[in-house]
Each structure stands twice: as structure tokens, then as C-alpha cells.
PDB file of N, CA and C in Angstrom:
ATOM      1  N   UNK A   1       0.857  -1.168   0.000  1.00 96.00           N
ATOM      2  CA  UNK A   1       0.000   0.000   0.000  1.00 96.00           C
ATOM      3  C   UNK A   1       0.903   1.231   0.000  1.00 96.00           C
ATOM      4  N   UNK A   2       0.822   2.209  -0.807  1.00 96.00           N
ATOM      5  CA  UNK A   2       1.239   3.530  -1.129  1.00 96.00           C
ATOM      6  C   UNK A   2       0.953   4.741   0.003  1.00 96.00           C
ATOM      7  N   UNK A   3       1.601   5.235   0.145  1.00 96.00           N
ATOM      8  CA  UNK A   3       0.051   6.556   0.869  1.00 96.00           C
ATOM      9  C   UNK A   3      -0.367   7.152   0.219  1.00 96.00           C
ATOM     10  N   UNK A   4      -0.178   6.903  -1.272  1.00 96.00           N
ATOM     11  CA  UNK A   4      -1.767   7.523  -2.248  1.00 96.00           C
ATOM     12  C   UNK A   4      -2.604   6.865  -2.113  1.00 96.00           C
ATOM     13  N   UNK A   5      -2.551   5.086  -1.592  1.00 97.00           N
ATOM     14  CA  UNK A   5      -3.503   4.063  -1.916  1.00 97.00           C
ATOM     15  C   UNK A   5      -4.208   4.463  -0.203  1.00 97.00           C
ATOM     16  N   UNK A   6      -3.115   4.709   1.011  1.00 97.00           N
ATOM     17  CA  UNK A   6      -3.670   5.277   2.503  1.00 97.00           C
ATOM     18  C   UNK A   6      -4.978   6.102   1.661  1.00 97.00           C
ATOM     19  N   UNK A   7      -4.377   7.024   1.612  1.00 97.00           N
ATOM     20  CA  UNK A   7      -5.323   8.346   1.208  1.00 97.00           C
ATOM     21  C   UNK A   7      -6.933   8.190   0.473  1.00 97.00           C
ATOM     22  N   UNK A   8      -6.560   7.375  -0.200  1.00 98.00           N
ATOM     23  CA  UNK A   8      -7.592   6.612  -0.896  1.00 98.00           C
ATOM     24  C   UNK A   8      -8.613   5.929  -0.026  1.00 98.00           C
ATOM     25  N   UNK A   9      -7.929   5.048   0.594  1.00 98.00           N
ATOM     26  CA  UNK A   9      -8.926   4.306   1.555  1.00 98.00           C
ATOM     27  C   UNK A   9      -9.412   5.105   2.336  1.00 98.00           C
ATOM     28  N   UNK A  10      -8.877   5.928   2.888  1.00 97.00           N
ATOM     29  CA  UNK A  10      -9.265   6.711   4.257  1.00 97.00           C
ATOM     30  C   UNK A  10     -10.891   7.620   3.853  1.00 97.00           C
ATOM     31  N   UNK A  11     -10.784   8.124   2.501  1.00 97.00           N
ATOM     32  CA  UNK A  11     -11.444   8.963   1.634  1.00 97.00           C
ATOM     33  C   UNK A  11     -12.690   7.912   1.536  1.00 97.00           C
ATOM     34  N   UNK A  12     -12.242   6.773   0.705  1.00 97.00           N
ATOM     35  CA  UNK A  12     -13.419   6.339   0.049  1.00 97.00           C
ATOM     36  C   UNK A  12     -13.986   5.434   1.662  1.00 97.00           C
ATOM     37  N   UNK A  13     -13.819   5.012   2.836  1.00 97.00           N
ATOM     38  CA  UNK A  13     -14.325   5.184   3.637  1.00 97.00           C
ATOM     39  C   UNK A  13     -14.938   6.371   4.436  1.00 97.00           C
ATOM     40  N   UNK A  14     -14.674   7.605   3.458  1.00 98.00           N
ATOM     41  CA  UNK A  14     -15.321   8.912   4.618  1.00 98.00           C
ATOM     42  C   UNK A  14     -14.592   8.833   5.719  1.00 98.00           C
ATOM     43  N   UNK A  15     -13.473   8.837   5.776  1.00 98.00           N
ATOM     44  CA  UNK A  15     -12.525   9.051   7.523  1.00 98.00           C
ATOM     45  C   UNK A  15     -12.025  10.462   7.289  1.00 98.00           C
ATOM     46  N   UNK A  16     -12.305  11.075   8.477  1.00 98.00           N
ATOM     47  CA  UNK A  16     -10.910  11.871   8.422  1.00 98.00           C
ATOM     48  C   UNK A  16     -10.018  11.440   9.193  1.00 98.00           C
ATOM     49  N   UNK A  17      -8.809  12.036   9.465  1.00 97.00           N
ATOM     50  CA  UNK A  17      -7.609  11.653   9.887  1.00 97.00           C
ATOM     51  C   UNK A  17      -7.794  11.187  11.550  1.00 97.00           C
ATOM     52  N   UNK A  18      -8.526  12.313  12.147  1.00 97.00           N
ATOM     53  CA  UNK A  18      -8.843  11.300  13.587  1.00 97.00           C
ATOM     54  C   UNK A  18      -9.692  10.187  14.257  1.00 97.00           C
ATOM     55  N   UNK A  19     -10.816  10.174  13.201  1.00 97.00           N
ATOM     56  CA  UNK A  19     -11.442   9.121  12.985  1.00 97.00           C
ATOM     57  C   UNK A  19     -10.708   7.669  12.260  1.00 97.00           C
ATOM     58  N   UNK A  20      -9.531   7.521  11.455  1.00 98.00           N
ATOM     59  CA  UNK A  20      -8.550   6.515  10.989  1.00 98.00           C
ATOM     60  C   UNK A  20      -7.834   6.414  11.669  1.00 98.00           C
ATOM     61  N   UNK A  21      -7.419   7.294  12.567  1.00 98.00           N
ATOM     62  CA  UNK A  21      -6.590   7.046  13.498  1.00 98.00           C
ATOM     63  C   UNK A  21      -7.058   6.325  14.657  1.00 98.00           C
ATOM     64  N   UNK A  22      -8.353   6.613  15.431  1.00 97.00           N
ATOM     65  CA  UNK A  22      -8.949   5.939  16.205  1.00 97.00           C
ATOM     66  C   UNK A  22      -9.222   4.765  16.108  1.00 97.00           C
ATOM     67  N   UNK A  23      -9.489   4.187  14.832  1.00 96.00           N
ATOM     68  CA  UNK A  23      -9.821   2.755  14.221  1.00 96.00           C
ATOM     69  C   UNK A  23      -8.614   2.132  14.402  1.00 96.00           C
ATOM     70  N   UNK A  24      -7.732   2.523  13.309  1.00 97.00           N
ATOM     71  CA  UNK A  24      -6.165   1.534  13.587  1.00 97.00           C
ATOM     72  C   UNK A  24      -5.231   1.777  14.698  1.00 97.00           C
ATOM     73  N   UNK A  25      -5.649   2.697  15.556  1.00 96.00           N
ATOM     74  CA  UNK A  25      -5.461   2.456  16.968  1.00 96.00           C
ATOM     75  C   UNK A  25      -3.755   2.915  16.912  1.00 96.00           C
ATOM     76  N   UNK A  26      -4.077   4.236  16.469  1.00 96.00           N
ATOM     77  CA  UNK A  26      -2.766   4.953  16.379  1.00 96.00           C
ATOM     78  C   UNK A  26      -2.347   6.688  16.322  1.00 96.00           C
ATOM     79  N   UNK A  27      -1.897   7.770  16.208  1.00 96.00           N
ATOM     80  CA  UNK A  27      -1.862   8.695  15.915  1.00 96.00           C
ATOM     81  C   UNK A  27      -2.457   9.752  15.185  1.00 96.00           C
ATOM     82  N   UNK A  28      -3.177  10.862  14.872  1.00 96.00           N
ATOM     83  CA  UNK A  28      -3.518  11.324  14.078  1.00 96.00           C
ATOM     84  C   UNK A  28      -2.058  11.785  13.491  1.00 96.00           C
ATOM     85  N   UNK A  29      -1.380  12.266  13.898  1.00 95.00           N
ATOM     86  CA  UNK A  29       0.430  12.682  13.121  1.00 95.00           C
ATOM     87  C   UNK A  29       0.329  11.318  12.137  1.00 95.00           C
ATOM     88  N   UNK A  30       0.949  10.398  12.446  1.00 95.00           N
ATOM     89  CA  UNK A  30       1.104   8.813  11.959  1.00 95.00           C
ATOM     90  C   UNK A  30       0.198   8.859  10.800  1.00 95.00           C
ATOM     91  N   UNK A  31      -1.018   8.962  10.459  1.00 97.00           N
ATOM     92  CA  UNK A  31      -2.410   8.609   9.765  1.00 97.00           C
ATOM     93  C   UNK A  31      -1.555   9.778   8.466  1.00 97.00           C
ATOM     94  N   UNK A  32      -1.524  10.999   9.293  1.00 96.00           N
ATOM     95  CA  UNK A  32      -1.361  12.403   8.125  1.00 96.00           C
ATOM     96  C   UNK A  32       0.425  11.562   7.511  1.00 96.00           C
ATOM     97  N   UNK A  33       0.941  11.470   8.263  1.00 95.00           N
ATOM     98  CA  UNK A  33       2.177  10.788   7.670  1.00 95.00           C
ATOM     99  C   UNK A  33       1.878  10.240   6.673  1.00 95.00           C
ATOM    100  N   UNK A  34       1.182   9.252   7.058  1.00 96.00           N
ATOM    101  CA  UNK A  34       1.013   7.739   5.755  1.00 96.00           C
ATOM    102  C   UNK A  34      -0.066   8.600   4.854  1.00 96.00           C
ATOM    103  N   UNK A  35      -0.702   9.778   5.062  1.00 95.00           N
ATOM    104  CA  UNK A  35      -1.225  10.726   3.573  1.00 95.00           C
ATOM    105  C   UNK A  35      -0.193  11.058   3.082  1.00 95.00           C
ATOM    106  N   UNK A  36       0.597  11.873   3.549  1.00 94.00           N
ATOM    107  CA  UNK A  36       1.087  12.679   2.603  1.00 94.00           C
ATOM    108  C   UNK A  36       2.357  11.998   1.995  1.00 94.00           C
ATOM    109  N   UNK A  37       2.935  10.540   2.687  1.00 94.00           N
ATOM    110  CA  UNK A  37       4.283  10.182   2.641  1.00 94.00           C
ATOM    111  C   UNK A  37       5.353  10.574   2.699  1.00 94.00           C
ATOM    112  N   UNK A  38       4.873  11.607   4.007  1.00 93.00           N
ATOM    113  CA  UNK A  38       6.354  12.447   4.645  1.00 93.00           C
ATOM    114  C   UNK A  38       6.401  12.104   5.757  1.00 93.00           C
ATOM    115  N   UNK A  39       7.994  12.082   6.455  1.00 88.00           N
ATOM    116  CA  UNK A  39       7.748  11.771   7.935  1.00 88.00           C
ATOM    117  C   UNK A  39       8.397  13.435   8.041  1.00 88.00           C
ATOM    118  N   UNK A  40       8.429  14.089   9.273  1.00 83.00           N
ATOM    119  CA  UNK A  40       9.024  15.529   9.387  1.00 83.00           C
ATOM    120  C   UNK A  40      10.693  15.249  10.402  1.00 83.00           C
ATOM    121  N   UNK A  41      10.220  14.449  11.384  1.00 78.00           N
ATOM    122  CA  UNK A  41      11.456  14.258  11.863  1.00 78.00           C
ATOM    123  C   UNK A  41      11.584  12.587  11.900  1.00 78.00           C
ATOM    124  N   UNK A  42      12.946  11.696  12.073  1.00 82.00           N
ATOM    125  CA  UNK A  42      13.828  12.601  10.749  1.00 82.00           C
ATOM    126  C   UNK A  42      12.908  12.580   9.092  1.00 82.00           C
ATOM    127  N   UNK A  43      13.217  13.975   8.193  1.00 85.00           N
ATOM    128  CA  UNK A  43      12.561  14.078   7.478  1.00 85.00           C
ATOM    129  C   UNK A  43      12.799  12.906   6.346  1.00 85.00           C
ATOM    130  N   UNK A  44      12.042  11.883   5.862  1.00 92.00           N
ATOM    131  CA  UNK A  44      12.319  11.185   4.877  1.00 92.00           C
ATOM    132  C   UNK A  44      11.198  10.641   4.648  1.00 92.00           C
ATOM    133  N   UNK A  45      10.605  10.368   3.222  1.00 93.00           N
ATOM    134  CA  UNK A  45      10.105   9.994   2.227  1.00 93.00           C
ATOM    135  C   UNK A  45       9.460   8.434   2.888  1.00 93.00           C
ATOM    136  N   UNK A  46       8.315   8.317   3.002  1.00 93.00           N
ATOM    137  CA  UNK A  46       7.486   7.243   3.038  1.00 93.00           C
ATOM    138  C   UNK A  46       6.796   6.729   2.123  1.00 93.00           C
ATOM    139  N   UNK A  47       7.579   5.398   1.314  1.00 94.00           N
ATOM    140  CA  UNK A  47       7.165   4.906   0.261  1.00 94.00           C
ATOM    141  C   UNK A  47       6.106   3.738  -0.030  1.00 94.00           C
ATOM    142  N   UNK A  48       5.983   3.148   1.168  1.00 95.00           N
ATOM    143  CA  UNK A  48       4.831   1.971   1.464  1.00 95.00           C
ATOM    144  C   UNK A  48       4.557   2.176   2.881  1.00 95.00           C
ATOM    145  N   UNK A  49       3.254   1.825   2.694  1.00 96.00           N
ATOM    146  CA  UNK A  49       2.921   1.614   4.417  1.00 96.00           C
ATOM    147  C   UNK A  49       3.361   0.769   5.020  1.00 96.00           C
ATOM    148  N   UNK A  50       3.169   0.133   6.084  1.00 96.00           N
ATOM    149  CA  UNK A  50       3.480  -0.830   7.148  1.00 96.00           C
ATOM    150  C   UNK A  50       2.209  -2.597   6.767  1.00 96.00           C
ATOM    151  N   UNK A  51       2.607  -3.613   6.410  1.00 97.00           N
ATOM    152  CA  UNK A  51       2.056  -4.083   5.831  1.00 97.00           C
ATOM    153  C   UNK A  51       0.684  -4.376   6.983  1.00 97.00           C
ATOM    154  N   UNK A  52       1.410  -4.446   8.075  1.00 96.00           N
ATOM    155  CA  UNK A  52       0.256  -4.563   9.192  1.00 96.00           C
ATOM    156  C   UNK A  52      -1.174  -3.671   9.447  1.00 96.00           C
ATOM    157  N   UNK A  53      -0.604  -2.105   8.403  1.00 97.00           N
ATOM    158  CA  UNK A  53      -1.413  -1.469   8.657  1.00 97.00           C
ATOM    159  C   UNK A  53      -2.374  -1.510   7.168  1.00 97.00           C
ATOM    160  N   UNK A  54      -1.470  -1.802   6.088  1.00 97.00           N
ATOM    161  CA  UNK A  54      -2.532  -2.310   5.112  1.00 97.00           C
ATOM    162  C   UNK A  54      -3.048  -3.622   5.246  1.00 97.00           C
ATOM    163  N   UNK A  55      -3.421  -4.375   6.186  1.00 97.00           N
ATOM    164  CA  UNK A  55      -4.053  -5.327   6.755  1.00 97.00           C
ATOM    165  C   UNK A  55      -5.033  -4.787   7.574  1.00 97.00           C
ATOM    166  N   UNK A  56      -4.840  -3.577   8.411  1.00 97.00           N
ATOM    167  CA  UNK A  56      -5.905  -3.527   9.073  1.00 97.00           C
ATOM    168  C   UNK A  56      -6.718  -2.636   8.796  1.00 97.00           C
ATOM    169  N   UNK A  57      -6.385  -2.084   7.077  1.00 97.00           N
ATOM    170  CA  UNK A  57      -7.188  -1.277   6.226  1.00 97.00           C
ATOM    171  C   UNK A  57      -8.491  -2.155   6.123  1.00 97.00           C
ATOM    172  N   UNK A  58      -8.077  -3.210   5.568  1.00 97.00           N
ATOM    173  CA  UNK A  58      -8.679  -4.552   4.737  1.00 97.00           C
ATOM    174  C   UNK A  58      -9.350  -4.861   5.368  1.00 97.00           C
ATOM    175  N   UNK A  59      -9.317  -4.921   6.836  1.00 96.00           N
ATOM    176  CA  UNK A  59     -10.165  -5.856   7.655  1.00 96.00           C
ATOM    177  C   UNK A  59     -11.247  -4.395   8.172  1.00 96.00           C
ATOM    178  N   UNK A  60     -10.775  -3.039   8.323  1.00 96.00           N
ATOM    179  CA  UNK A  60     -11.964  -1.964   8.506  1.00 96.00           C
ATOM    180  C   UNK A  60     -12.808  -2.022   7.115  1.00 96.00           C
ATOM    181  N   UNK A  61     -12.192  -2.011   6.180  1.00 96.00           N
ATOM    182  CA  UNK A  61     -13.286  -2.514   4.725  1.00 96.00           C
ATOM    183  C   UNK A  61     -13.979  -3.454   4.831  1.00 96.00           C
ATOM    184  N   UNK A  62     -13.840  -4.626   5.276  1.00 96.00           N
ATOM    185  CA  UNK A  62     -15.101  -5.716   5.589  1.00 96.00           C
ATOM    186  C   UNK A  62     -15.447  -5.391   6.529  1.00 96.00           C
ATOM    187  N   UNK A  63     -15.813  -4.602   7.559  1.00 94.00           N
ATOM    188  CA  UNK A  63     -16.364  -4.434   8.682  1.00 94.00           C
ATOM    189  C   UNK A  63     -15.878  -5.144   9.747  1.00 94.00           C
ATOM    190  N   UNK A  64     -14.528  -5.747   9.864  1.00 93.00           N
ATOM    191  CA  UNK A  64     -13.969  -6.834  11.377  1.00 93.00           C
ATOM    192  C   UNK A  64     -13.804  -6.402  11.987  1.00 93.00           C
ATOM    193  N   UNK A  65     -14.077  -6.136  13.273  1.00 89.00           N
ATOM    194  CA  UNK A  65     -13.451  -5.766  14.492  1.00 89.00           C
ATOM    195  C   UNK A  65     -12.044  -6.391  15.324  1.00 89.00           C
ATOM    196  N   UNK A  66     -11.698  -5.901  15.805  1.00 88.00           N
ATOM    197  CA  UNK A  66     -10.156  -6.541  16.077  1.00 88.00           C
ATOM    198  C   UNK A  66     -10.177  -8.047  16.631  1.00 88.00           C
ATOM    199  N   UNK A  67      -8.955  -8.963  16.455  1.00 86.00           N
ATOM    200  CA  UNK A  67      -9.208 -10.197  16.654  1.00 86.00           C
ATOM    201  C   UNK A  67      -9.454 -10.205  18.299  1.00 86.00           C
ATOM    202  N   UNK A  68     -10.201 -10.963  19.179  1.00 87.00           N
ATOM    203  CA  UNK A  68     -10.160 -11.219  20.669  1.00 87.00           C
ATOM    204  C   UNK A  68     -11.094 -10.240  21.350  1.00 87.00           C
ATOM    205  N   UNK A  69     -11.561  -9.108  19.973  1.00 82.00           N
ATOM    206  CA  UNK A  69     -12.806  -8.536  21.028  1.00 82.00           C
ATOM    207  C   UNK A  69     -13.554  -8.815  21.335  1.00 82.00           C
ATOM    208  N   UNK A  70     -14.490  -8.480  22.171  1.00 77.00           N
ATOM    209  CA  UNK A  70     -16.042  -8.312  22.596  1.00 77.00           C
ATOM    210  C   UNK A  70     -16.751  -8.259  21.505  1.00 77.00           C
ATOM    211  N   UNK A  71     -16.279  -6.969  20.421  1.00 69.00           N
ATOM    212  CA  UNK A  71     -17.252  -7.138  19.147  1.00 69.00           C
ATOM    213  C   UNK A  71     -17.029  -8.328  18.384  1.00 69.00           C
ATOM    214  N   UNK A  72     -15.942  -8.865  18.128  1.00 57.00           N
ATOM    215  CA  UNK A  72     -15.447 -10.106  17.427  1.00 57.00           C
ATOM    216  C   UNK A  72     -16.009 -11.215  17.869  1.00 57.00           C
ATOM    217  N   UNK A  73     -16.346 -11.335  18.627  1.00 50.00           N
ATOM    218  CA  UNK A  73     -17.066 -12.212  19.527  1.00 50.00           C
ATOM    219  C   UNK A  73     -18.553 -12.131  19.555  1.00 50.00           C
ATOM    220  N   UNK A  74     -18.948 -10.978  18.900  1.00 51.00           N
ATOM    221  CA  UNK A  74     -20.545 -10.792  18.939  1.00 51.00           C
ATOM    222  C   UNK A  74     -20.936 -10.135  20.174  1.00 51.00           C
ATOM    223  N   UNK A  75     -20.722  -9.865  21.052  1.00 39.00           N
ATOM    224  CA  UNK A  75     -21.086  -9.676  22.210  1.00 39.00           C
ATOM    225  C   UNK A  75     -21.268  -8.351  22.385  1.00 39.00           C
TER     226      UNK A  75
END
């Protein structure tokens, strides 16, 4: 995954950045990172995401809730 392809998903789910961030259970900085594919410090070029996190794109696109929850579990 790209962070044009981030950007994409985040969009064509209707997220904004603190709402994607809340889901994959991480930063709003981090989220805008993987948009724009800049980090600021140290400054360098982000060319793919983290494959873990284009996994847990995939699994907010089918609707899964994280493995071992309460929601995962139905409950």
C-alpha cells in the first residue's frame, strides 16, 4: 500500500484523519504521515505503508473488528 492508496482508503471510507486514526489504533500525526508520505522528523520519504497497517485497512473494509474482542465475539 502507497500513501496515495492510505489516502484513498481513508477517503473512500469517509474518515478523516482522527477518525482513521482511532480505528487503527494509532496517531492522528502517523495517519497524516502515511497521507502525505512524509515523515518531518527525521525528514524522509514514506514509500509503502506498514504491511500490518494495510491489513488492518482490509479488515476496517469488511467491517472486522479486532481479533479477541467483545465485538469479534458478537457480544
Amino acid at each position: 500500500m502507497t500513501p496515495r492508496d492510505f489516502r484513498a482508503w481513508r477517503q473512500k471510507m469517509g474518515l478523516t484523519q482522527e477518525q482513521a486514526a482511532e480505528l487503527l489504533g494509532m496517531g492522528r500525526t502517523a495517519v497524516s504521515q502515511y497521507d502525505t508520505g512524509k515523515r518531518r522528523a527525521p525528514a524522509e520519504v514514506i514509500e509503502t505503508v506498514p504491511r500490518y497497517i494495510a491489513l488492518a485497512c482490509a479488515a476496517i473494509s469488511h467491517g472486522l473488528a479486532p481479533y479477541g474482542s467483545d465485538e469479534e465475539e458478537g457480544r
